[in-house]
Every structure is written in structure tokens, then in C-alpha cells.
Short mmCIF file of C-alpha atoms in Angstrom, two decimals:
data_model
loop_
_atom_site.label_atom_id
_atom_site.label_comp_id
_atom_site.label_asym_id
_atom_site.label_seq_id
_atom_site.Cartn_x
_atom_site.Cartn_y
_atom_site.Cartn_z
CA ASP A 11 323.32 200.07 3.74
CA ALA A 12 323.76 203.16 1.58
CA GLY A 13 323.17 201.30 -1.67
CA VAL A 14 325.02 201.91 -4.91
CA ILE A 15 326.04 205.55 -5.13
CA GLN A 16 326.57 207.28 -8.45
CA SER A 17 327.90 210.75 -9.10
CA PRO A 18 327.18 213.18 -10.51
CA ARG A 19 323.40 212.85 -10.87
CA HIS A 20 323.41 215.19 -13.84
CA GLU A 21 326.21 216.18 -16.18
CA VAL A 22 325.96 218.68 -19.01
CA THR A 23 329.02 219.12 -21.16
CA GLU A 24 330.07 220.28 -24.57
CA MET A 25 331.06 217.99 -27.39
CA GLY A 26 334.72 217.09 -27.22
CA GLN A 27 335.03 217.38 -23.46
CA GLU A 28 336.05 214.51 -21.20
CA VAL A 29 333.38 213.09 -18.93
CA THR A 30 333.97 210.89 -15.88
CA LEU A 31 331.13 209.06 -14.19
CA ARG A 32 331.66 207.52 -10.77
CA CYS A 33 330.17 204.58 -8.92
CA LYS A 34 330.55 203.23 -5.40
CA LEU A 35 329.51 199.62 -4.97
CA ILE A 36 327.62 198.13 -2.06
CA SER A 37 330.11 196.89 0.52
CA GLY A 38 330.86 193.20 0.01
CA HIS A 39 329.66 193.02 -3.57
CA ASN A 40 332.17 191.67 -6.05
CA SER A 41 330.54 192.31 -9.43
CA LEU A 42 330.05 195.66 -11.09
CA PHE A 43 328.04 196.48 -14.21
CA TRP A 44 327.81 199.65 -16.27
CA TYR A 45 324.66 200.20 -18.36
CA ARG A 46 323.45 202.95 -20.67
CA GLN A 47 319.73 203.65 -21.04
CA THR A 48 318.00 205.52 -23.86
CA MET A 49 314.45 205.44 -25.13
CA MET A 50 315.61 204.07 -28.47
CA ARG A 51 317.92 201.30 -27.28
CA GLY A 52 316.69 200.51 -23.78
CA LEU A 53 319.09 199.35 -21.07
CA GLU A 54 322.34 198.30 -22.74
CA LEU A 55 325.15 196.51 -20.97
CA LEU A 56 328.43 198.33 -21.57
CA ILE A 57 330.90 196.37 -19.43
CA TYR A 58 331.02 194.24 -16.32
CA PHE A 59 333.68 193.32 -13.80
CA ASN A 60 334.09 190.38 -11.45
CA ASN A 61 336.52 190.89 -8.57
CA ASN A 62 337.84 194.09 -10.16
CA VAL A 63 338.66 192.32 -13.45
CA PRO A 64 336.85 193.37 -16.65
CA ILE A 65 335.11 190.29 -18.02
CA ASP A 66 333.16 191.52 -21.02
CA ASP A 67 333.52 194.96 -22.58
CA SER A 68 331.89 194.07 -25.89
CA GLY A 69 329.13 196.56 -25.18
CA MET A 70 331.47 199.53 -24.97
CA PRO A 71 330.53 201.58 -28.04
CA GLU A 72 333.94 202.83 -29.08
CA ASP A 73 337.47 203.42 -27.91
CA ARG A 74 336.25 206.74 -26.57
CA PHE A 75 334.73 204.78 -23.69
CA SER A 76 336.82 203.27 -20.91
CA ALA A 77 336.00 201.84 -17.49
CA LYS A 78 338.18 201.03 -14.53
CA MET A 79 337.94 199.58 -11.05
CA PRO A 80 340.89 200.99 -9.10
CA ASN A 81 339.68 199.11 -6.02
CA ALA A 82 336.97 196.69 -4.94
CA SER A 83 334.45 199.36 -4.04
CA PHE A 84 334.80 202.01 -6.74
CA SER A 85 334.55 202.31 -10.50
CA THR A 86 334.74 205.03 -13.13
CA LEU A 87 333.38 205.26 -16.66
CA LYS A 88 335.19 207.77 -18.83
CA ILE A 89 334.17 209.18 -22.19
CA GLN A 90 336.85 211.08 -24.07
CA PRO A 91 336.01 212.91 -26.24
CA SER A 92 332.28 213.07 -25.64
CA GLU A 93 329.76 213.38 -28.49
CA PRO A 94 326.07 214.38 -28.55
CA ARG A 95 325.06 210.78 -29.30
CA ASP A 96 326.53 209.78 -25.92
CA SER A 97 323.65 211.59 -24.22
CA ALA A 98 321.82 209.03 -22.07
CA VAL A 99 321.31 207.89 -18.49
CA TYR A 100 324.23 205.81 -17.30
CA PHE A 101 323.65 203.29 -14.53
CA CYS A 102 326.00 201.20 -12.52
CA ALA A 103 324.86 198.15 -10.59
CA SER A 104 326.56 195.77 -8.21
CA SER A 105 325.90 192.24 -7.10
CA LEU A 106 327.42 189.42 -5.11
CA ARG A 107 328.61 186.53 -7.23
CA LEU A 108 329.35 183.21 -5.54
CA GLN A 109 330.69 180.55 -7.92
CA ASP A 110 327.92 180.12 -10.52
CA ASN A 111 325.23 181.88 -8.55
CA ARG A 112 324.72 185.56 -9.13
CA GLY A 113 322.63 187.54 -6.69
CA PRO A 114 320.27 190.31 -7.77
CA LEU A 115 321.57 193.52 -9.22
CA HIS A 116 321.41 196.65 -7.08
CA PHE A 117 321.31 199.78 -9.19
CA GLY A 118 322.34 203.31 -8.46
CA ASN A 119 320.03 206.17 -9.40
CA GLY A 120 322.01 206.89 -12.55
CA THR A 121 323.84 209.82 -14.11
CA ARG A 122 321.94 211.77 -16.74
CA LEU A 123 324.51 212.88 -19.30
CA THR A 124 323.76 215.59 -21.84
CA VAL A 125 326.38 216.40 -24.45
CA THR A 126 325.65 219.55 -26.45
CA THR B 153 319.89 192.63 -30.91
CA GLN B 154 317.52 192.02 -28.00
CA LEU B 155 317.83 188.45 -26.76
CA LEU B 156 314.76 189.07 -24.65
CA GLU B 157 311.65 190.37 -26.39
CA GLN B 158 309.14 192.16 -24.19
CA SER B 159 305.59 192.99 -25.14
CA PRO B 160 303.74 195.18 -25.29
CA GLN B 161 306.20 198.04 -25.48
CA PHE B 162 303.69 200.50 -24.03
CA LEU B 163 300.52 199.92 -22.03
CA SER B 164 298.12 202.51 -20.67
CA ILE B 165 295.18 201.35 -18.57
CA GLN B 166 292.68 202.61 -16.01
CA GLU B 167 293.00 201.94 -12.32
CA GLY B 168 291.37 198.66 -11.37
CA GLU B 169 292.02 196.88 -14.65
CA ASN B 170 294.06 193.71 -15.00
CA LEU B 171 297.01 193.34 -17.34
CA THR B 172 299.66 190.90 -18.48
CA VAL B 173 303.08 191.66 -19.94
CA TYR B 174 305.38 189.16 -21.56
CA CYS B 175 309.06 188.33 -21.85
CA ASN B 176 310.05 185.90 -24.59
CA SER B 177 313.26 184.41 -25.91
CA SER B 178 314.43 181.72 -28.28
CA SER B 179 317.00 180.64 -25.70
CA VAL B 180 316.56 178.55 -22.57
CA PHE B 181 317.52 180.30 -19.35
CA SER B 182 318.41 178.81 -16.02
CA SER B 183 316.60 181.68 -14.34
CA LEU B 184 315.02 184.99 -15.13
CA GLN B 185 314.42 188.16 -13.17
CA TRP B 186 311.81 190.91 -13.29
CA TYR B 187 312.65 194.48 -12.31
CA ARG B 188 310.57 197.64 -12.04
CA GLN B 189 312.01 201.05 -12.75
CA GLU B 190 310.38 204.30 -11.67
CA PRO B 191 311.25 207.69 -13.17
CA GLY B 192 314.57 209.04 -11.99
CA GLU B 193 315.61 205.81 -10.33
CA GLY B 194 317.41 202.61 -11.17
CA PRO B 195 315.60 199.31 -11.69
CA VAL B 196 314.63 197.38 -8.56
CA LEU B 197 314.33 193.61 -8.43
CA LEU B 198 310.80 192.26 -8.05
CA VAL B 199 311.33 188.51 -8.38
CA THR B 200 313.56 185.71 -9.64
CA VAL B 201 312.01 182.65 -11.30
CA VAL B 202 314.08 179.51 -11.58
CA THR B 203 311.98 176.41 -12.22
CA GLY B 204 310.04 175.75 -15.43
CA GLY B 205 306.34 176.28 -14.75
CA GLU B 206 307.04 178.16 -11.53
CA VAL B 207 304.50 180.71 -10.35
CA LYS B 208 305.38 183.38 -7.81
CA LYS B 209 303.07 185.93 -6.28
CA LEU B 210 303.98 189.31 -4.88
CA LYS B 211 300.76 190.88 -3.58
CA ARG B 212 298.80 191.74 -6.76
CA LEU B 213 301.64 190.68 -9.06
CA THR B 214 301.84 187.12 -10.38
CA PHE B 215 304.96 185.95 -12.19
CA GLN B 216 305.14 182.79 -14.26
CA PHE B 217 308.11 181.05 -15.84
CA GLY B 218 307.30 178.99 -18.92
CA ASP B 219 307.63 175.22 -18.80
CA ALA B 220 310.46 175.33 -21.34
CA ARG B 221 312.15 178.22 -19.46
CA LYS B 222 312.13 180.38 -22.59
CA ASP B 223 309.41 182.82 -21.60
CA SER B 224 307.83 184.52 -18.64
CA SER B 225 304.81 186.62 -17.88
CA LEU B 226 303.83 189.18 -15.30
CA HIS B 227 300.16 189.60 -14.47
CA ILE B 228 298.92 192.52 -12.38
CA THR B 229 295.47 192.34 -10.81
CA ALA B 230 293.50 195.51 -10.11
CA ALA B 231 296.27 197.83 -11.21
CA GLN B 232 296.91 200.98 -9.21
CA PRO B 233 298.62 204.24 -10.17
CA GLY B 234 301.56 203.17 -8.00
CA ASP B 235 302.19 200.31 -10.42
CA THR B 236 303.19 202.83 -13.08
CA GLY B 237 306.72 202.24 -14.29
CA LEU B 238 309.00 200.40 -16.68
CA TYR B 239 308.94 196.63 -16.22
CA LEU B 240 312.11 194.88 -17.32
CA CYS B 241 313.00 191.24 -17.57
CA ALA B 242 316.60 190.05 -17.42
CA ARG B 243 318.28 186.72 -17.92
CA GLN B 244 320.20 185.81 -14.81
CA THR B 245 323.53 184.94 -16.34
CA ASN B 246 327.06 186.22 -15.86
CA ASP B 247 326.32 189.14 -18.17
CA MET B 248 323.01 190.43 -16.95
CA ARG B 249 321.21 191.62 -20.08
CA PHE B 250 317.77 193.13 -20.14
CA GLY B 251 314.82 193.27 -22.46
CA ALA B 252 313.62 196.64 -23.76
CA GLY B 253 310.85 196.72 -21.17
CA THR B 254 307.15 197.43 -21.00
CA ARG B 255 306.27 200.97 -20.04
CA LEU B 256 303.07 200.81 -17.97
CA THR B 257 300.88 203.79 -17.12
CA VAL B 258 297.96 203.32 -14.75
CA LYS B 259 295.55 206.24 -14.80
CA PRO B 260 293.50 207.10 -11.71
#
């Protein structure tokens, strides 16, 4: 089991540029979460999907942020245009959800984004 | 707004000491999870507590879920430098939201 795989591990970009973060879920998992972590705000939920369908995107900061699941095993988080305040570590996590029972979250190792 | 309040925010202790960290909420949860996060990595699940009053042990770590299922505690006995990390609690609901965490440093 390769675990949740995120890429890139580090991303440094200039303000105004488009940034795309990628996540590969654990095979068989059907829920996908995107989080952002900073010292000031902790681990914030941005959006989560069940069976490829976005369920709650209320944590997405602005319209500059968008997330997709083109298939059951892959997701992207896009920021366009990026701003310095977007600098943070972005995590995705997957889990197996059966009816009302959600299994534990399995996190990737994160993407550290720096916007200058 | 943090639905889960964790305390203390920071804790620095010497190896061999005992410690307790807390996770509190005004809401009742069906279950709650504790995770540990080490630098450069994502959080990793330690335990899930489900029943009010439940106590679970994981080696030197003891987890307790409050009787009213609104709070939980994590007690570490004889802390070791390897226990250093960010300890996070999360409500196990459809939208898995986390507390701000307790950042623990255990000095040799």
C-alpha cells in the first residue's frame, strides 16, 4: 500500500501564478479531503468529496481556489491567481466511508506552498 | 471558529515526565479521534474513542472520552523524545474537522 501520494512536495511561485496541487488516493478509498495548515490557523478543512462528488466546499477561501476529482483515485487543488497569503502546507487525506461509518483519515505528506 | 478546543497550545517537558493534554467541545460527538503529526509529515491516527467514559491505552499513552462525549484527554506516562509532535483531536463526522492541536516537545 503506497499510501496517499501528494505532489509536488514543495512549490515556490510568484504572486499571480497558477498553482496546481495533486493527490492520489489510497486504492479503494471513496472519500477525499483537502486541508490547509498554518501556524496561525491550524489544520483547516477546505473541501471534501464522497464518491467523487464535492460535498462541502465551505472552507474554500475564495473563488481563486478550486478542487476536482476527475476520477476515483485522483484529485487536484488549483489556486489561480496565487497570493502570498496562500502560503501554507496543503494536505490531502483519504478514507473509506461505508454508510454512516467513516474510517480513519490517511494523510499524504503535504505540499509546502510558498508564494512570493 | 474552532469547534474543538485543545489545551495547552504548547508544552515543553523533560524526558521521563508525565503530561496530559485536553480536547474540549460544547457539542456532543458520536466519536472522536486523536492524531499525531511529526515535522514534514501528515497526521497519523493514534486512536478512536466511541463510548462515553471509554479509556483506551496505547503503550504509554492513555486516551479517555468524557462521560458526556464532549471532551477527551490524552495522558502520556514517562514521556520520551520520540513523543515530540503535534497532537490533534478530530470529531469523527462526515466533515472531519480538527482542533488546533497541542505542540509537545520532550527534551532529552
